[in-house]
Amino acid sequence: MRKNIVAGNWKMNKTLQEGTELAKELQAALNGKAVKCDVIICTPFIHLASISQIIDTKTVKLGAQNSADKVSGAYTGEVSAAMVASTGAQYVILGHSERRAYYGETNAILKEKVKLALENNLTPIFCIGEVLAEREAGKQDQVVKTQIEESLFDLSAEDFGKIVLAYEPVWAIGTGKTATAAQAQEMHAFIRQTLAGKYGAAVANETSILYGGSANAGNAKELFANPDVDGGLIGGAALKVDTFLPIIEAF
Ligand code: PEP
């Protein structure tokens, strides 16, 4: 179901103690507040079990930043979707551009990860987006379409309906360079049209599509005001309540 969502991606930041402190602070800041979006924090794996005991999932939901493309077994260092789910987490970021760029995650690998996440009742927050050279060559639509087609379009309409998408132009992540509200809207509308072409307008209209890339308190309102932007995936600004809360309150 289409929802407004603000999701924090902590990346590889915060010790367990710092992370539990931040989760407690965020929970306290949201207690008794009427917010108009779902709030999710996507933490490092080792924080999940502890933080799931701290948060009230009615106000703060929990996700991982990755899960394996294999069910279980001799894959040293990997963490399976079943393991993530067993901590109480409900979401998992998949296909983040940092995973694609630094850890060789291809559309084919991501297809397996999505399938296993869904089998374990995790909601994938599936990231797509072009690098700067692709945008400068005018290829952003094709790049994003191919990422969606190759990783997601084997899913049934029912399963696709469980996915959250995050459009993250790679040139805007952690760079302080945000896509303009018009660039975000243009791409989100294109993504929705692509989904409609495969699954029909009803499924496309029910899909939450988040924007990610240097979103902050100063630009969130304008970005979220777009008809096809249903919220944000937030990196740097999610690491402090002071910077994350105003983004949540932009709805
Ligand atoms: C991200 O990591 O998904 C992200 C959008 O990061 P930042 O907000 O720091 O650009």
Short mmCIF file of C-alpha atoms and ligand atoms in Angstrom, two decimals:
data_model
loop_
_atom_site.label_atom_id
_atom_site.label_comp_id
_atom_site.label_asym_id
_atom_site.label_seq_id
_atom_site.Cartn_x
_atom_site.Cartn_y
_atom_site.Cartn_z
CA MET A 1 0.00 0.00 0.00
CA ARG A 2 1.30 3.47 -0.90
CA LYS A 3 2.49 5.29 2.18
CA ASN A 4 4.59 8.29 3.01
CA ILE A 5 7.87 7.02 4.42
CA VAL A 6 11.01 8.58 5.84
CA ALA A 7 13.70 5.93 6.19
CA GLY A 8 17.13 6.50 7.70
CA ASN A 9 20.13 4.63 6.34
CA TRP A 10 22.81 4.67 9.03
CA LYS A 11 25.36 2.98 6.73
CA MET A 12 28.51 1.84 8.59
CA ASN A 13 28.14 4.35 11.41
CA LYS A 14 27.55 4.08 15.16
CA THR A 15 28.85 1.55 17.65
CA LEU A 16 26.19 -0.57 19.34
CA GLN A 17 26.12 1.84 22.28
CA GLU A 18 25.86 4.93 20.07
CA GLY A 19 23.20 3.30 17.91
CA THR A 20 20.99 2.22 20.80
CA GLU A 21 21.31 5.76 22.23
CA LEU A 22 20.22 7.28 18.90
CA ALA A 23 17.26 4.90 18.63
CA LYS A 24 16.18 5.75 22.18
CA GLU A 25 16.47 9.47 21.45
CA LEU A 26 14.47 9.16 18.24
CA GLN A 27 11.77 7.11 19.94
CA ALA A 28 11.52 9.69 22.73
CA ALA A 29 11.32 12.55 20.22
CA LEU A 30 8.45 10.83 18.37
CA ASN A 31 6.47 9.69 21.40
CA GLY A 32 3.16 11.51 21.47
CA LYS A 33 3.89 13.31 18.17
CA ALA A 34 1.40 13.02 15.33
CA VAL A 35 3.63 12.32 12.34
CA LYS A 36 2.25 11.93 8.83
CA CYS A 37 4.64 9.26 7.60
CA ASP A 38 6.08 5.91 8.55
CA VAL A 39 9.52 6.25 10.12
CA ILE A 40 12.08 3.49 9.54
CA ILE A 41 15.67 3.22 10.72
CA CYS A 42 17.98 0.91 8.80
CA THR A 43 20.87 0.07 11.08
CA PRO A 44 23.97 -2.13 10.88
CA PHE A 45 23.13 -5.83 11.42
CA ILE A 46 24.62 -5.97 14.90
CA HIS A 47 22.25 -3.29 16.18
CA LEU A 48 19.03 -4.92 15.03
CA ALA A 49 18.25 -7.29 17.90
CA SER A 50 18.99 -4.65 20.56
CA ILE A 51 17.16 -1.81 18.85
CA SER A 52 14.11 -3.94 18.17
CA GLN A 53 13.72 -4.17 21.98
CA ILE A 54 13.92 -0.38 22.35
CA ILE A 55 11.58 0.92 19.68
CA ASP A 56 7.82 0.91 19.54
CA THR A 57 7.13 -0.31 16.01
CA LYS A 58 3.96 1.75 15.88
CA THR A 59 6.19 4.83 15.62
CA VAL A 60 9.65 3.61 14.60
CA LYS A 61 10.15 0.64 12.33
CA LEU A 62 13.39 -1.23 11.85
CA GLY A 63 15.32 -2.42 8.83
CA ALA A 64 18.68 -3.85 7.78
CA GLN A 65 20.86 -2.42 5.01
CA ASN A 66 21.47 -5.67 3.19
CA SER A 67 20.74 -9.40 3.29
CA ALA A 68 22.24 -12.38 1.52
CA ASP A 69 21.39 -13.87 -1.85
CA LYS A 70 21.65 -17.37 -0.34
CA VAL A 71 19.36 -19.13 2.11
CA SER A 72 21.97 -20.38 4.60
CA GLY A 73 25.20 -22.34 4.84
CA ALA A 74 28.89 -21.87 4.20
CA TYR A 75 28.92 -18.16 3.27
CA THR A 76 31.26 -16.68 5.84
CA GLY A 77 30.37 -13.16 6.88
CA GLU A 78 26.96 -13.12 5.24
CA VAL A 79 23.65 -12.49 6.99
CA SER A 80 20.52 -14.13 5.62
CA ALA A 81 17.06 -12.63 5.23
CA ALA A 82 15.77 -15.16 7.78
CA MET A 83 18.37 -13.96 10.29
CA VAL A 84 17.39 -10.33 9.71
CA ALA A 85 13.71 -11.19 10.18
CA SER A 86 14.49 -13.11 13.37
CA THR A 87 15.70 -9.88 15.03
CA GLY A 88 12.28 -8.26 14.63
CA ALA A 89 13.32 -6.11 11.67
CA GLN A 90 10.60 -5.62 9.07
CA TYR A 91 12.54 -3.95 6.24
CA VAL A 92 15.75 -4.39 4.32
CA ILE A 93 17.49 -1.96 1.98
CA LEU A 94 18.58 -3.83 -1.15
CA GLY A 95 20.55 -2.57 -4.13
CA HIS A 96 21.99 0.52 -2.49
CA SER A 97 24.45 2.11 -4.92
CA GLU A 98 27.28 1.59 -2.42
CA ARG A 99 26.57 -2.16 -2.42
CA ARG A 100 26.40 -2.15 -6.22
CA ALA A 101 29.63 -0.15 -6.61
CA TYR A 102 31.86 -1.57 -3.83
CA TYR A 103 30.58 -5.13 -3.45
CA GLY A 104 29.73 -6.03 -7.03
CA GLU A 105 26.01 -6.49 -6.52
CA THR A 106 24.47 -7.00 -9.94
CA ASN A 107 20.84 -6.87 -10.97
CA ALA A 108 20.87 -10.70 -11.06
CA ILE A 109 22.23 -11.02 -7.50
CA LEU A 110 19.72 -8.44 -6.30
CA LYS A 111 16.89 -10.42 -7.85
CA GLU A 112 17.80 -13.33 -5.54
CA LYS A 113 18.08 -11.05 -2.53
CA VAL A 114 14.64 -9.58 -3.18
CA LYS A 115 13.11 -13.03 -3.54
CA LEU A 116 14.59 -14.24 -0.24
CA ALA A 117 13.65 -11.04 1.59
CA LEU A 118 10.03 -11.44 0.49
CA GLU A 119 10.00 -15.13 1.42
CA ASN A 120 11.01 -14.05 4.92
CA ASN A 121 8.32 -11.36 5.13
CA LEU A 122 10.79 -8.50 4.93
CA THR A 123 9.81 -5.45 2.90
CA PRO A 124 12.63 -4.60 0.50
CA ILE A 125 13.46 -0.92 0.09
CA PHE A 126 14.89 -1.40 -3.36
CA CYS A 127 17.33 1.27 -4.55
CA ILE A 128 17.78 2.33 -8.16
CA GLY A 129 19.57 5.25 -9.73
CA GLU A 130 22.06 6.39 -12.33
CA VAL A 131 25.65 7.60 -11.95
CA LEU A 132 26.66 11.08 -13.08
CA ALA A 133 28.09 10.00 -16.45
CA GLU A 134 24.82 8.23 -17.25
CA ARG A 135 22.78 11.35 -16.41
CA GLU A 136 25.12 13.55 -18.43
CA ALA A 137 24.63 11.20 -21.38
CA GLY A 138 20.84 11.40 -20.94
CA LYS A 139 20.67 7.67 -20.15
CA GLN A 140 19.09 7.87 -16.68
CA ASP A 141 15.67 6.57 -17.71
CA GLN A 142 17.09 3.52 -19.46
CA VAL A 143 19.48 2.72 -16.57
CA VAL A 144 16.73 2.88 -13.96
CA LYS A 145 14.30 0.91 -16.14
CA THR A 146 16.87 -1.86 -16.66
CA GLN A 147 17.60 -2.06 -12.91
CA ILE A 148 13.89 -2.46 -12.21
CA GLU A 149 13.27 -4.91 -15.06
CA GLU A 150 16.21 -7.19 -14.33
CA SER A 151 15.75 -7.40 -10.55
CA LEU A 152 12.00 -7.02 -10.00
CA PHE A 153 9.92 -7.76 -13.06
CA ASP A 154 9.89 -11.52 -12.50
CA LEU A 155 7.80 -10.90 -9.38
CA SER A 156 4.07 -11.51 -9.37
CA ALA A 157 1.94 -8.37 -9.05
CA GLU A 158 1.12 -9.47 -5.51
CA ASP A 159 4.79 -9.69 -4.53
CA PHE A 160 5.69 -6.51 -6.37
CA GLY A 161 3.04 -4.77 -4.29
CA LYS A 162 5.15 -5.49 -1.18
CA ILE A 163 8.18 -3.54 -2.45
CA VAL A 164 9.18 0.03 -1.64
CA LEU A 165 11.35 1.74 -4.26
CA ALA A 166 13.99 4.37 -3.58
CA TYR A 167 15.24 6.48 -6.47
CA GLU A 168 18.74 7.58 -5.54
CA PRO A 169 20.73 9.36 -8.21
CA VAL A 170 24.25 8.22 -7.32
CA TRP A 171 25.66 11.69 -8.01
CA ALA A 172 23.49 13.06 -5.20
CA ILE A 173 24.36 10.54 -2.48
CA GLY A 174 26.55 11.98 0.25
CA THR A 175 27.68 14.77 -2.08
CA GLY A 176 25.49 17.60 -0.84
CA LYS A 177 24.17 17.83 -4.44
CA THR A 178 20.44 17.15 -4.32
CA ALA A 179 18.37 16.47 -7.42
CA THR A 180 16.00 19.37 -7.94
CA ALA A 181 12.39 18.77 -7.01
CA ALA A 182 11.62 18.82 -10.75
CA GLN A 183 14.31 16.21 -11.55
CA ALA A 184 13.02 13.97 -8.76
CA GLN A 185 9.40 14.31 -9.88
CA GLU A 186 10.32 13.63 -13.52
CA MET A 187 12.12 10.40 -12.65
CA HIS A 188 9.51 9.24 -10.12
CA ALA A 189 6.77 9.76 -12.72
CA PHE A 190 8.83 7.78 -15.23
CA ILE A 191 9.30 4.96 -12.71
CA ARG A 192 5.57 4.88 -11.97
CA GLN A 193 4.82 4.77 -15.69
CA THR A 194 7.30 1.88 -16.08
CA LEU A 195 5.54 -0.01 -13.27
CA ALA A 196 2.15 0.68 -14.83
CA GLY A 197 3.38 -0.75 -18.13
CA LYS A 198 4.20 -4.05 -16.43
CA TYR A 199 1.71 -4.40 -13.56
CA GLY A 200 -1.04 -1.90 -14.43
CA ALA A 201 -1.97 1.49 -13.06
CA ALA A 202 -3.45 0.21 -9.79
CA VAL A 203 -0.20 -1.47 -8.67
CA ALA A 204 1.87 1.50 -9.90
CA ASN A 205 -0.29 3.94 -7.95
CA GLU A 206 0.01 1.86 -4.79
CA THR A 207 3.83 1.73 -4.85
CA SER A 208 5.74 4.02 -2.50
CA ILE A 209 8.68 5.63 -4.31
CA LEU A 210 11.17 7.41 -2.06
CA TYR A 211 13.82 9.92 -3.09
CA GLY A 212 17.36 9.64 -1.73
CA GLY A 213 20.43 11.81 -2.18
CA SER A 214 21.46 14.62 0.17
CA ALA A 215 17.90 15.17 1.37
CA ASN A 216 17.82 17.38 4.44
CA ALA A 217 15.62 19.65 6.52
CA GLY A 218 16.06 22.43 3.99
CA ASN A 219 14.92 20.59 0.87
CA ALA A 220 12.64 17.80 2.16
CA LYS A 221 9.42 19.81 2.03
CA GLU A 222 9.88 20.75 -1.60
CA LEU A 223 10.91 17.23 -2.60
CA PHE A 224 8.01 15.57 -0.74
CA ALA A 225 5.49 18.01 -2.20
CA ASN A 226 5.86 16.31 -5.59
CA PRO A 227 2.91 14.08 -6.47
CA ASP A 228 5.10 11.04 -7.20
CA VAL A 229 7.58 11.44 -4.33
CA ASP A 230 6.36 9.47 -1.33
CA GLY A 231 9.17 10.26 1.06
CA GLY A 232 12.89 9.89 1.45
CA LEU A 233 15.77 7.52 2.10
CA ILE A 234 18.08 9.59 4.23
CA GLY A 235 21.78 8.95 4.83
CA GLY A 236 23.87 11.60 6.61
CA ALA A 237 20.93 13.52 8.06
CA ALA A 238 19.58 10.34 9.72
CA LEU A 239 22.53 10.14 12.10
CA LYS A 240 21.23 12.78 14.49
CA VAL A 241 17.71 13.33 15.79
CA ASP A 242 18.18 17.07 15.29
CA THR A 243 18.63 16.63 11.55
CA PHE A 244 16.33 13.60 11.02
CA LEU A 245 13.25 14.86 12.87
CA PRO A 246 12.70 17.96 10.67
CA ILE A 247 12.70 15.68 7.60
CA ILE A 248 10.01 13.49 9.22
CA GLU A 249 8.09 16.65 10.04
CA ALA A 250 8.34 17.87 6.44
CA PHE A 251 5.18 15.78 5.82
C1 PEP B 1 21.72 7.07 1.18
O1 PEP B 1 22.68 6.57 1.70
O2 PEP B 1 20.81 6.34 0.79
C2 PEP B 1 21.66 8.54 1.06
C3 PEP B 1 20.68 9.07 0.39
O3 PEP B 1 22.67 9.25 1.64
P1 PEP B 1 22.74 10.86 1.84
O4 PEP B 1 21.39 11.29 2.36
O5 PEP B 1 23.83 11.07 2.84
O6 PEP B 1 23.04 11.45 0.51
#
